[in-house]
PDB file of C-alpha atoms in Angstrom:
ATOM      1  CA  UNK A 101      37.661 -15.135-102.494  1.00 92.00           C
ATOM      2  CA  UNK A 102      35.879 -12.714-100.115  1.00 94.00           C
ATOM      3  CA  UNK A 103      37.656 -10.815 -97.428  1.00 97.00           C
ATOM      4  CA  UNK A 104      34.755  -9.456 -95.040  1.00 96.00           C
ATOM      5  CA  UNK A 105      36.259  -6.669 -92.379  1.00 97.00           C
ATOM      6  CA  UNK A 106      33.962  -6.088 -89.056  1.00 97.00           C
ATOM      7  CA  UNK A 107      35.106  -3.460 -86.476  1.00 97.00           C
ATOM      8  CA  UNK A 108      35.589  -6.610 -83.817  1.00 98.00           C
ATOM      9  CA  UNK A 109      34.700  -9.755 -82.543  1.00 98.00           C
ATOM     10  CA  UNK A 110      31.133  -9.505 -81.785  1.00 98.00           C
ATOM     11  CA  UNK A 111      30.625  -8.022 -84.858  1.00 97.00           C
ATOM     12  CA  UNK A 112      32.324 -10.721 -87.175  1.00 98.00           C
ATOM     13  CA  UNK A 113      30.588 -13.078 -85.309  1.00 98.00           C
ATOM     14  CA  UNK A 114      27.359 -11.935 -85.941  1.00 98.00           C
ATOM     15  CA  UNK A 115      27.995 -11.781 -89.056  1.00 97.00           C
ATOM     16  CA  UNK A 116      29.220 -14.969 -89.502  1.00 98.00           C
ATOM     17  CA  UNK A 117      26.038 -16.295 -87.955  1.00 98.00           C
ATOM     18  CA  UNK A 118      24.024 -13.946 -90.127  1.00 97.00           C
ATOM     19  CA  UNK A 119      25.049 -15.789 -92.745  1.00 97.00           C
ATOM     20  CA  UNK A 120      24.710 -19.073 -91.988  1.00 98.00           C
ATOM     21  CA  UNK A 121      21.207 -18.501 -91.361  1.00 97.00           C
ATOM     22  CA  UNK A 122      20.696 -17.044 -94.386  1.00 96.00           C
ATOM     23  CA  UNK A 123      22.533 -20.260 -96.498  1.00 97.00           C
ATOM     24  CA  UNK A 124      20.037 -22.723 -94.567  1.00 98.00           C
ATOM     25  CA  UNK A 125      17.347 -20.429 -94.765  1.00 97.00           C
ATOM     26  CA  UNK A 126      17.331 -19.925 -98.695  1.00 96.00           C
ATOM     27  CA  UNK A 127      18.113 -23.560 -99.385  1.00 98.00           C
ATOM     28  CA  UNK A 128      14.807 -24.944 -97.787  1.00 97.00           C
ATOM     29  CA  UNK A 129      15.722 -27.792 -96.177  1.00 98.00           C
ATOM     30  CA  UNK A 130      13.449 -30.435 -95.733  1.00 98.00           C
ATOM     31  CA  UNK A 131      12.520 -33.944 -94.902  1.00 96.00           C
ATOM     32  CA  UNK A 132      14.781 -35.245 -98.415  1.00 95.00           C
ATOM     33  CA  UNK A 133      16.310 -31.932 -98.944  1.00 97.00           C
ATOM     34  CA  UNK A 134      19.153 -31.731 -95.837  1.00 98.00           C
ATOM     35  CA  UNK A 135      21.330 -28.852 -95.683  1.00 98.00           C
ATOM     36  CA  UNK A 136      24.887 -29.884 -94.567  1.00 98.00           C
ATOM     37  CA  UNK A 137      26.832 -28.040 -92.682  1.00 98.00           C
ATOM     38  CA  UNK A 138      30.880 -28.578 -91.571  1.00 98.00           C
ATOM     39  CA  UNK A 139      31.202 -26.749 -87.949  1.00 98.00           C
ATOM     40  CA  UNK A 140      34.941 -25.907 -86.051  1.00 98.00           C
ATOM     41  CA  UNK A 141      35.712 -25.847 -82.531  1.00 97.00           C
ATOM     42  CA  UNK A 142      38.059 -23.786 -80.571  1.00 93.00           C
ATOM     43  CA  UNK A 143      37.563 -20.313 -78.738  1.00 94.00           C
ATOM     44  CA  UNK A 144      36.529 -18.123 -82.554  1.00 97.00           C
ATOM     45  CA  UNK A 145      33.369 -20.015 -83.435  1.00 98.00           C
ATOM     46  CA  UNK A 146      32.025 -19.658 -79.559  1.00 98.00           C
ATOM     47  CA  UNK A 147      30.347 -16.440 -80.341  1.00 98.00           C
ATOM     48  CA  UNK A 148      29.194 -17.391 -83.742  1.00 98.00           C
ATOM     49  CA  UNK A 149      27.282 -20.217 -82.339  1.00 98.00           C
ATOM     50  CA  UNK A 150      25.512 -18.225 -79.633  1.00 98.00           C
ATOM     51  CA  UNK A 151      23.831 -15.945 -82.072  1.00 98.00           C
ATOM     52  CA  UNK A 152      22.896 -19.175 -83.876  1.00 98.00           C
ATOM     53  CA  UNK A 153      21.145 -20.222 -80.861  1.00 98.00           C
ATOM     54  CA  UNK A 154      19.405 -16.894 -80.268  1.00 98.00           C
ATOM     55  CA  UNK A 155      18.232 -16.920 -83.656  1.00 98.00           C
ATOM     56  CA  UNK A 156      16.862 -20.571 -82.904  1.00 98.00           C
ATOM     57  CA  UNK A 157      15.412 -19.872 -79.813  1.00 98.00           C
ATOM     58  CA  UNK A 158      13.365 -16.682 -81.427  1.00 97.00           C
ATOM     59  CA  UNK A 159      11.872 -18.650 -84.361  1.00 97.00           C
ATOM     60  CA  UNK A 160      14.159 -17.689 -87.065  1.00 96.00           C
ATOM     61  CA  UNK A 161      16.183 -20.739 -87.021  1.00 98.00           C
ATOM     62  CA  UNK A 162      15.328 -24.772 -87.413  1.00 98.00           C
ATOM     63  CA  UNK A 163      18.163 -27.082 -87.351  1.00 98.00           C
ATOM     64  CA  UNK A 164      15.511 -30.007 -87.375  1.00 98.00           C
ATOM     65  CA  UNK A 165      16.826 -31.041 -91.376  1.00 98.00           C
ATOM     66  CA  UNK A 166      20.317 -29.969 -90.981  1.00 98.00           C
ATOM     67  CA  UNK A 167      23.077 -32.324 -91.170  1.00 98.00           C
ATOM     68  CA  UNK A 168      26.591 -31.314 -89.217  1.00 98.00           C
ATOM     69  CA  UNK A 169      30.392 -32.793 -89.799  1.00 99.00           C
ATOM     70  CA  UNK A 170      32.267 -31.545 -87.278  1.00 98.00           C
ATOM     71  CA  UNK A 171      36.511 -30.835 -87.746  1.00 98.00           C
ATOM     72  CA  UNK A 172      38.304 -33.091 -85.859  1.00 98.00           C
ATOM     73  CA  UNK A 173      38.439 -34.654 -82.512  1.00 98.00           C
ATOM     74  CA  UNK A 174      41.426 -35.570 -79.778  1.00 98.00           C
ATOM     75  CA  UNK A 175      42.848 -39.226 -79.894  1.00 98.00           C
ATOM     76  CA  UNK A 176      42.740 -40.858 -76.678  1.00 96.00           C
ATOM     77  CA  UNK A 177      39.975 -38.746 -74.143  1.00 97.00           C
ATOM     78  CA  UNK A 178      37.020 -39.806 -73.603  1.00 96.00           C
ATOM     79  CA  UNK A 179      34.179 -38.524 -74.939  1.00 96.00           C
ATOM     80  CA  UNK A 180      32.609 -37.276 -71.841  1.00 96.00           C
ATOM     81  CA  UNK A 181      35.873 -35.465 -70.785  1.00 97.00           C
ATOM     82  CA  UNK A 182      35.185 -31.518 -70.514  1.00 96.00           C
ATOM     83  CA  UNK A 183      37.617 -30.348 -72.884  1.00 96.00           C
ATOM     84  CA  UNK A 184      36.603 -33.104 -75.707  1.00 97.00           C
ATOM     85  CA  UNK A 185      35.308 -31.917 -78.969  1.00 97.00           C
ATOM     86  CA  UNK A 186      31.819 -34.087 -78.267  1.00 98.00           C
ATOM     87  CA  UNK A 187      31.245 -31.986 -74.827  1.00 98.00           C
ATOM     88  CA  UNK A 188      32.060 -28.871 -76.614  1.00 98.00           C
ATOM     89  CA  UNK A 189      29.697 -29.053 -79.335  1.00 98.00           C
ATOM     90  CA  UNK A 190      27.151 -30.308 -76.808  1.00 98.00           C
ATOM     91  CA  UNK A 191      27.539 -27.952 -73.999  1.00 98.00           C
ATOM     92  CA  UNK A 192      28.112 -24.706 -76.441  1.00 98.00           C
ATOM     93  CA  UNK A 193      25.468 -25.773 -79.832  1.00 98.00           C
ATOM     94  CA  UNK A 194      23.648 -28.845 -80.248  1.00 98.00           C
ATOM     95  CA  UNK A 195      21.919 -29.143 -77.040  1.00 98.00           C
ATOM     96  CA  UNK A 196      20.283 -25.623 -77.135  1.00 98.00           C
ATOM     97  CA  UNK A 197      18.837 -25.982 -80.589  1.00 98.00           C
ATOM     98  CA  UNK A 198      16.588 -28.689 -82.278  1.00 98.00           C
ATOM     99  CA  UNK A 199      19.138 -30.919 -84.424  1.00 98.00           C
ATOM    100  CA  UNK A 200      18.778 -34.756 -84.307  1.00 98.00           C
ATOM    101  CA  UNK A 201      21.879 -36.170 -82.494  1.00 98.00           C
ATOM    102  CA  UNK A 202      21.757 -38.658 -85.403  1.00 98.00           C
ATOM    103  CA  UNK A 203      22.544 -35.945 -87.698  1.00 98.00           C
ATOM    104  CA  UNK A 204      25.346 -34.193 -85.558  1.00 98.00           C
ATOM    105  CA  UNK A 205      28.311 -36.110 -86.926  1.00 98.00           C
ATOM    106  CA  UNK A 206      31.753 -36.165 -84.789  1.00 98.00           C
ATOM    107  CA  UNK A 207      35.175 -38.354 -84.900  1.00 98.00           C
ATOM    108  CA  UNK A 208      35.502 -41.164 -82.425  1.00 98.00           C
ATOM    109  CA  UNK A 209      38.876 -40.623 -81.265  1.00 98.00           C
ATOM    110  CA  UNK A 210      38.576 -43.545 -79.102  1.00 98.00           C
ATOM    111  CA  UNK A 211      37.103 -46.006 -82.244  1.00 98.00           C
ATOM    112  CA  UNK A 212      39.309 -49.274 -81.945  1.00 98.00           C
ATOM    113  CA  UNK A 213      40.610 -48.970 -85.634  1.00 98.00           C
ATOM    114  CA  UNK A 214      41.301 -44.688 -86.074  1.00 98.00           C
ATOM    115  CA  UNK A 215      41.424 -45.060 -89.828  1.00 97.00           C
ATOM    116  CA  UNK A 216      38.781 -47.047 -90.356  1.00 98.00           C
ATOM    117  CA  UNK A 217      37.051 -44.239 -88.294  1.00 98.00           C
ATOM    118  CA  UNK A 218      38.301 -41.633 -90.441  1.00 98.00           C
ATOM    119  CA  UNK A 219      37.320 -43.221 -93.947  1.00 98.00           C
ATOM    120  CA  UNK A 220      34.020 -43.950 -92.422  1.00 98.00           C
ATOM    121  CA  UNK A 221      33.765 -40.491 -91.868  1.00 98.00           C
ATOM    122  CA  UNK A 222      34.499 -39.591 -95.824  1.00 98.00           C
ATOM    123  CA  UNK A 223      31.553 -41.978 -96.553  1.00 98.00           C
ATOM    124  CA  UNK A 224      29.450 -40.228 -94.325  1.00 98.00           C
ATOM    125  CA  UNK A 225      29.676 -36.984 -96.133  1.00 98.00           C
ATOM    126  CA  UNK A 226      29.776 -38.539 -99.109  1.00 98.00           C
ATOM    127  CA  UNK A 227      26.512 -40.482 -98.582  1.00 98.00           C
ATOM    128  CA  UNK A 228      25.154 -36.748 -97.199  1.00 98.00           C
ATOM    129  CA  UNK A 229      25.707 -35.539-100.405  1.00 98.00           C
ATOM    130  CA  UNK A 230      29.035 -33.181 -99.558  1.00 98.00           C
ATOM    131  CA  UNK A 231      29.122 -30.450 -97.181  1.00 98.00           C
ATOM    132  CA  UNK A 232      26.556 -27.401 -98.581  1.00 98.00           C
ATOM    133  CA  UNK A 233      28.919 -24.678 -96.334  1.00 98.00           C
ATOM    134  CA  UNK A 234      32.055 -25.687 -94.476  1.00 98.00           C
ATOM    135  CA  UNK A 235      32.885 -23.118 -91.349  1.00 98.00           C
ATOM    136  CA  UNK A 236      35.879 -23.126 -90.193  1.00 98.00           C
ATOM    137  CA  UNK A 237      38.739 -21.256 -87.531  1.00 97.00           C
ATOM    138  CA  UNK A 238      42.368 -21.168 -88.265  1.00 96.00           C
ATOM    139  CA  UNK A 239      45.211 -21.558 -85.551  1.00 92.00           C
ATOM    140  CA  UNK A 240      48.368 -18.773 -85.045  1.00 93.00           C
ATOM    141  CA  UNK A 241      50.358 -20.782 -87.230  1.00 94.00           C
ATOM    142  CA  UNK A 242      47.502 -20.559 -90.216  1.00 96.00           C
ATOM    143  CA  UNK A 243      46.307 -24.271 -89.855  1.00 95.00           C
ATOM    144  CA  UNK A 244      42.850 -25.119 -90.569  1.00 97.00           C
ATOM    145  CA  UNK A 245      41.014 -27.827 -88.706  1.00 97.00           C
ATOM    146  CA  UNK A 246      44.172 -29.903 -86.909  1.00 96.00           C
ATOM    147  CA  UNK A 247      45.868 -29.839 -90.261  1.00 97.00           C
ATOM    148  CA  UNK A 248      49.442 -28.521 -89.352  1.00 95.00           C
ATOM    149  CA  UNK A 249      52.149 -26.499 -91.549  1.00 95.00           C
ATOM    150  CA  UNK A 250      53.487 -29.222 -93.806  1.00 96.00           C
ATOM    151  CA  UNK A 251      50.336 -31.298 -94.342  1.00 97.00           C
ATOM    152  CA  UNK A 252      49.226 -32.294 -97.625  1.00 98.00           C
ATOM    153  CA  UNK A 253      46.620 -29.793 -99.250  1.00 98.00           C
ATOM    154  CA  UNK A 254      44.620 -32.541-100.801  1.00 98.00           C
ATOM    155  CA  UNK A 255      44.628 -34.690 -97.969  1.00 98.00           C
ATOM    156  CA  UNK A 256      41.551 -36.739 -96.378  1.00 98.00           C
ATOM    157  CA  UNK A 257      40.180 -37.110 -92.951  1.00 98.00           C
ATOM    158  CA  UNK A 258      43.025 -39.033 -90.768  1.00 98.00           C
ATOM    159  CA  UNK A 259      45.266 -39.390 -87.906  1.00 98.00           C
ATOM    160  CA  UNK A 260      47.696 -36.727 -86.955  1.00 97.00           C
ATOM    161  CA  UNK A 261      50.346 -35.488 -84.605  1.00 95.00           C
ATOM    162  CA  UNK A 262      49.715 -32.320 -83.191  1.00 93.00           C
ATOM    163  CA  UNK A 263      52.452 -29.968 -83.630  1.00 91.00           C
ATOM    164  CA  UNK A 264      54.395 -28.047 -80.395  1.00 92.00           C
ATOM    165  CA  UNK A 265      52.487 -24.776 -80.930  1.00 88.00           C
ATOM    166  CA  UNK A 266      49.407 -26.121 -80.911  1.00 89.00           C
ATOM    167  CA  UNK A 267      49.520 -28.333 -77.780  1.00 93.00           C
ATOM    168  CA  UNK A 268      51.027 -25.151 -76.290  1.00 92.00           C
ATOM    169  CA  UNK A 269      48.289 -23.431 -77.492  1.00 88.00           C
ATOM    170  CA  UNK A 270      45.300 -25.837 -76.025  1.00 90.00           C
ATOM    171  CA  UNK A 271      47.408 -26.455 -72.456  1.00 93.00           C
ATOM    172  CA  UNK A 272      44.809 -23.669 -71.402  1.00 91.00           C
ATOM    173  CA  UNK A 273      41.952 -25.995 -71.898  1.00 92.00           C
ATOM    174  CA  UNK A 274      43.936 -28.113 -69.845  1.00 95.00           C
ATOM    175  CA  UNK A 275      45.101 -25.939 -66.783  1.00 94.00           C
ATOM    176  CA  UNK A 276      48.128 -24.981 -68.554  1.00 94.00           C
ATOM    177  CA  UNK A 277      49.427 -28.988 -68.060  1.00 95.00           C
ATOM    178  CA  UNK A 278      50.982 -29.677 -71.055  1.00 94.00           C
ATOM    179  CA  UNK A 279      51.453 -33.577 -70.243  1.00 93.00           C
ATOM    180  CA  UNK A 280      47.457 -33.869 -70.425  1.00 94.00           C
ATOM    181  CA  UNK A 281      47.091 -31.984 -73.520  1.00 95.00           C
ATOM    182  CA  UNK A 282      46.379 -34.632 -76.316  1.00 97.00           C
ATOM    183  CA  UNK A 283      49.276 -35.404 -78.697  1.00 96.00           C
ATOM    184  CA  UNK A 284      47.234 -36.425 -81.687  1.00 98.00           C
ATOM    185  CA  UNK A 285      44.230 -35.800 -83.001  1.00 98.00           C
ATOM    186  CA  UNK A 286      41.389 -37.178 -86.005  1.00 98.00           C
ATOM    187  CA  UNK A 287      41.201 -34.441 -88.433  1.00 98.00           C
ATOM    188  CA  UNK A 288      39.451 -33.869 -91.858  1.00 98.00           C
ATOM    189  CA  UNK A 289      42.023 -33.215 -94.199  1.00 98.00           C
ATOM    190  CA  UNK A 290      42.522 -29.919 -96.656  1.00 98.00           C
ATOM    191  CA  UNK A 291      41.057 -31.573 -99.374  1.00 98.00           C
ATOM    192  CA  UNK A 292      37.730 -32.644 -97.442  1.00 98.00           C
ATOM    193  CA  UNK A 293      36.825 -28.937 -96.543  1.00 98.00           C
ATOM    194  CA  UNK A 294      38.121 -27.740-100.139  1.00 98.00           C
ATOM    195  CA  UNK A 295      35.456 -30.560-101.684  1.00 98.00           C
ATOM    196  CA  UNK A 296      32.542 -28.280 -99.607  1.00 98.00           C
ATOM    197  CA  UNK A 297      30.523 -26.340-102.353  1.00 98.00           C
ATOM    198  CA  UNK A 298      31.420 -22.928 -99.699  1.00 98.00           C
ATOM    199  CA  UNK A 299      33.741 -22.258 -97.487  1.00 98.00           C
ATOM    200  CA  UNK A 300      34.005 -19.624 -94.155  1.00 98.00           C
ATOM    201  CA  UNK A 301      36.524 -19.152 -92.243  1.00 98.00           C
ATOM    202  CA  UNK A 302      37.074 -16.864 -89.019  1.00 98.00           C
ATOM    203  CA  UNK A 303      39.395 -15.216 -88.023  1.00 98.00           C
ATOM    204  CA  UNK A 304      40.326 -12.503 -85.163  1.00 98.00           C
ATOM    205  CA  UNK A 305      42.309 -11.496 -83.221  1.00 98.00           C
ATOM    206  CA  UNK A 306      45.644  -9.962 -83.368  1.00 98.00           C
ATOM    207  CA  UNK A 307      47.933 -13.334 -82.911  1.00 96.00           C
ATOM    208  CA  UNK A 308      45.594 -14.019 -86.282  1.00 98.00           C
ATOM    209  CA  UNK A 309      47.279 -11.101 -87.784  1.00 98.00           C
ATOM    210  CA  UNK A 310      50.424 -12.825 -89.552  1.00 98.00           C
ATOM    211  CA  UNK A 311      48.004 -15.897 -90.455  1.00 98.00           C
ATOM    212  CA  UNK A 312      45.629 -13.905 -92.305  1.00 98.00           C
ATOM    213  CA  UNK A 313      48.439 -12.265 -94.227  1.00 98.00           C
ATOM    214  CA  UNK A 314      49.972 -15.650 -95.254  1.00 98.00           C
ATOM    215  CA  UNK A 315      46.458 -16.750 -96.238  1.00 97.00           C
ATOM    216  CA  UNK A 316      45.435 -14.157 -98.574  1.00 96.00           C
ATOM    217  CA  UNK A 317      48.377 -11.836 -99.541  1.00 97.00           C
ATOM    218  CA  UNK A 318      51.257 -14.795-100.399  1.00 96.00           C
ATOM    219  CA  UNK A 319      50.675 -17.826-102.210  1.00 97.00           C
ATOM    220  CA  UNK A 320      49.714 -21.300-101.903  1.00 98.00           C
ATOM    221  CA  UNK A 321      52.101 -23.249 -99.536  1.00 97.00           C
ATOM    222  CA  UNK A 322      51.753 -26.230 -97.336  1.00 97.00           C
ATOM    223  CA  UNK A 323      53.235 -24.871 -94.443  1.00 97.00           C
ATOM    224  CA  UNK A 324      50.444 -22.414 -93.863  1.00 98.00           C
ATOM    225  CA  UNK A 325      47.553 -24.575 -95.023  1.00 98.00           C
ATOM    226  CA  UNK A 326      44.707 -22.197 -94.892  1.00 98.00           C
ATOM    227  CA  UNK A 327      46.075 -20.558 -97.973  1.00 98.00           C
ATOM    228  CA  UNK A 328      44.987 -23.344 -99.853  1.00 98.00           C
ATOM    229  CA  UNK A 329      41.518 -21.766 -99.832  1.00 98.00           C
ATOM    230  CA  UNK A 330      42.990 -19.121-102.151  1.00 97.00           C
ATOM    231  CA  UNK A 331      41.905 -21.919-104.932  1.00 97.00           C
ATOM    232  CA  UNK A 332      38.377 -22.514-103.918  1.00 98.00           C
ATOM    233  CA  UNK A 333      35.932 -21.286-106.045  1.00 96.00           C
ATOM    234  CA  UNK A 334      33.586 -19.813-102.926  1.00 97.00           C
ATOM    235  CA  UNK A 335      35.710 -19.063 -99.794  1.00 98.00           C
ATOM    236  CA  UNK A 336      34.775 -15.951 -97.434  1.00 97.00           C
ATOM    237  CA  UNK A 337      37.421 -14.731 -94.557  1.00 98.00           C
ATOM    238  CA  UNK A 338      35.405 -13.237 -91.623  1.00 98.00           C
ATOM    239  CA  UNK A 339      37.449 -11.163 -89.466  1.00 98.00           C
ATOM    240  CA  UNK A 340      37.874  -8.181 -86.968  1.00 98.00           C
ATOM    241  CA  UNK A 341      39.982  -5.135 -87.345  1.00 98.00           C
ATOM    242  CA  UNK A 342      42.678  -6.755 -85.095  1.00 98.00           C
ATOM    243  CA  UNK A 343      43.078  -9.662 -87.501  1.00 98.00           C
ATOM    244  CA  UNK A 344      43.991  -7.554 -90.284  1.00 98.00           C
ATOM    245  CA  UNK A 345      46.990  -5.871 -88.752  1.00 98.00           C
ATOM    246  CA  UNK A 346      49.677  -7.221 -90.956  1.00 98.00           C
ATOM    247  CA  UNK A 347      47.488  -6.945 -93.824  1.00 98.00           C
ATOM    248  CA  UNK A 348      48.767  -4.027 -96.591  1.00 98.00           C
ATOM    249  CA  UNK A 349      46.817  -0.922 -96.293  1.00 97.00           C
ATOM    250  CA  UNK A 350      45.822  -1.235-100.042  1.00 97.00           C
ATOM    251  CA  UNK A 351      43.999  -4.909 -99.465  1.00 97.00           C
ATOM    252  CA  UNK A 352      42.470  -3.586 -96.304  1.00 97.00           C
ATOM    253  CA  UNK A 353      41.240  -0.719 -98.312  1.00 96.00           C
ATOM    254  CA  UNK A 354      40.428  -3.155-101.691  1.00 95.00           C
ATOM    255  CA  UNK A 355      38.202  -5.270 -99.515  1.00 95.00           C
ATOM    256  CA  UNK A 356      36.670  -2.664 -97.587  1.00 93.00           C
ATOM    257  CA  UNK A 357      35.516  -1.341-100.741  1.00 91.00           C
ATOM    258  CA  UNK A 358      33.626  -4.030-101.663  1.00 89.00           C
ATOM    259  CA  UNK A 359      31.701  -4.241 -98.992  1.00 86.00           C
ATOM    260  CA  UNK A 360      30.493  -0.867 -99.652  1.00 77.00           C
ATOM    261  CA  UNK A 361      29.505  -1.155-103.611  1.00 69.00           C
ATOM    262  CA  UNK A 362      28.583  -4.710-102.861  1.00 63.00           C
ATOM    263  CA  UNK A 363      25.950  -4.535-100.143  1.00 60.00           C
ATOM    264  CA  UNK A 364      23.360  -6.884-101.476  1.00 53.00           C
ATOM    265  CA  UNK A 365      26.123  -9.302-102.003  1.00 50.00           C
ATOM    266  CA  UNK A 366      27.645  -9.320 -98.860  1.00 45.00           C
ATOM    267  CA  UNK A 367      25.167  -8.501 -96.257  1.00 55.00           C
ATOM    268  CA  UNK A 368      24.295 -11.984 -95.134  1.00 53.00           C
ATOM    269  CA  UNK A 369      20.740 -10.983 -94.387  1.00 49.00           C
ATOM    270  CA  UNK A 370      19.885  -8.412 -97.588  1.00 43.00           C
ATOM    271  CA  UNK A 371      17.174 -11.255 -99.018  1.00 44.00           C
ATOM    272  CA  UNK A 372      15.225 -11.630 -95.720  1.00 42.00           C
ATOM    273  CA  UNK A 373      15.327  -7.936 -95.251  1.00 43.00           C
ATOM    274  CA  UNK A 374      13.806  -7.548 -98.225  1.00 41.00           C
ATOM    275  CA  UNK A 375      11.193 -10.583 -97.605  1.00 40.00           C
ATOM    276  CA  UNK A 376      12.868 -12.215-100.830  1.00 36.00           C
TER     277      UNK A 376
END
């Protein structure tokens, strides 16, 4: 497990972005050789993706053999609605770079049979040969895609309720009207993003804080299921100085370090600098 520190937002999303250029970059895709990539939604990932499209729109970038699986989607609004995962992806990624919409993979949260829709989704990845890097954002309450404290950490892609905080949480999305906030949600469980061969997750912000401790400083535990990421054998934690507030000085300091006496390893664009 990696814990990279940037001064703030912009920053960490840079470098987030950085670095999934680089992965894409270095594995060549090609016409049978797709790179597969798991993508998050939410208000963390926004600036992420604009640096992806910059680096697109300059000629440093081709999504054109890329597959993409996104998180999860709401139950129940359509997919044209503003605030539905489809628009989202669509108004802030996929329409401003060169990916096939075949290839941009989302959850029908309006499919007539929702697990059928779910296990269909499994096969998908399954078929694309796994996800190559899985990003992902975490909520205040340290859940990871719409997988809520108490889910199962080896759990598939399914249906779930959406816990209080988090429909208190998105009610800004939705004017602050918590009665149209969707209850329940399609979701790829812990155990689909652990399966990914790499995993990133950011993370800022100070209501972060108290999640990032709980992810990296105290075990494994259900009820804050981003920790289970602890076990993976390639996870990176992007974050800001803000998200690290409740971190110990010493880990702060440990990880810091590395990034220092490390610098080939963890700046995400050392190889192209180098024209490597």
């Amino acid at each position: 497990m990696r814990l990279v520190i940037l001064d703030n937002y912009d920053l960490a999303s840079e470098w987030a972005a950085k670095y999934i250029c680089n992965r894409i970059i270095q594995f060549k895709p090609g016409q049978n050789r797709y790179f597969t990539l798991g993508l998050p939604t939410g208000s963390t990932p926004l600036g992420c993706y604009k640096k992806l499209i910059e680096y697109h729109k300059s000629g440093d970038l081709s999504f054109k053999y890329v597959k993409t699986f996104n998180m999860d989607e709401y139950v129940g609004l359509p997919r044209n609605h503003p605030e539905s995962y489809h628009s989202y992806m669509w108004n802030n990624f996929f329409k401003h770079i060169d990916i096939d919409p075949n290839n941009a993979h989302i959850l029908d949260g309006n499919a007539a049979d929702l697990q059928a829709e779910c296990d269909a989704f499994e096969r998908k990845i399954e078929e694309a040969g796994g996800i190559d890097l899985f990003v992902g954002g975490i909520g205040p309450d340290g859940h990871i895609a719409f997988n809520e404290p108490g889910s199962s950490l080896v759990s598939r892609t399914r249906l779930k309720t959406l816990a209080m905080d988090t429909i208190l949480a998105n009610a800004k999305y939705f004017n602050g009207d918590l009665s149209k906030v969707p209850t329940m949600a399609l979701t790829v469980g812990v155990g689909t993003v652990m399966d990914a061969r790499e995993v990133m997750i950011l993370i800022t912000g100070a209501h972060k804080a108290f999640a990032l401790y709980k992810a990296i400083e105290e075990g494994v535990n259900h009820m804050w299921t981003v920790s289970a990421f602890q076990q993976h054998p390639r996870t990176i934690f992007v974050c800001d100085e803000d998200a690290t507030l409740e971190l110990r000085v010493k880990t702060v300091k440990y990880f810091k370090g590395l990034m220092h006496v490390h610098n080939k390893l963890v700046d995400p664009l050392y190889s192209m600098k180098e024209g490597n």
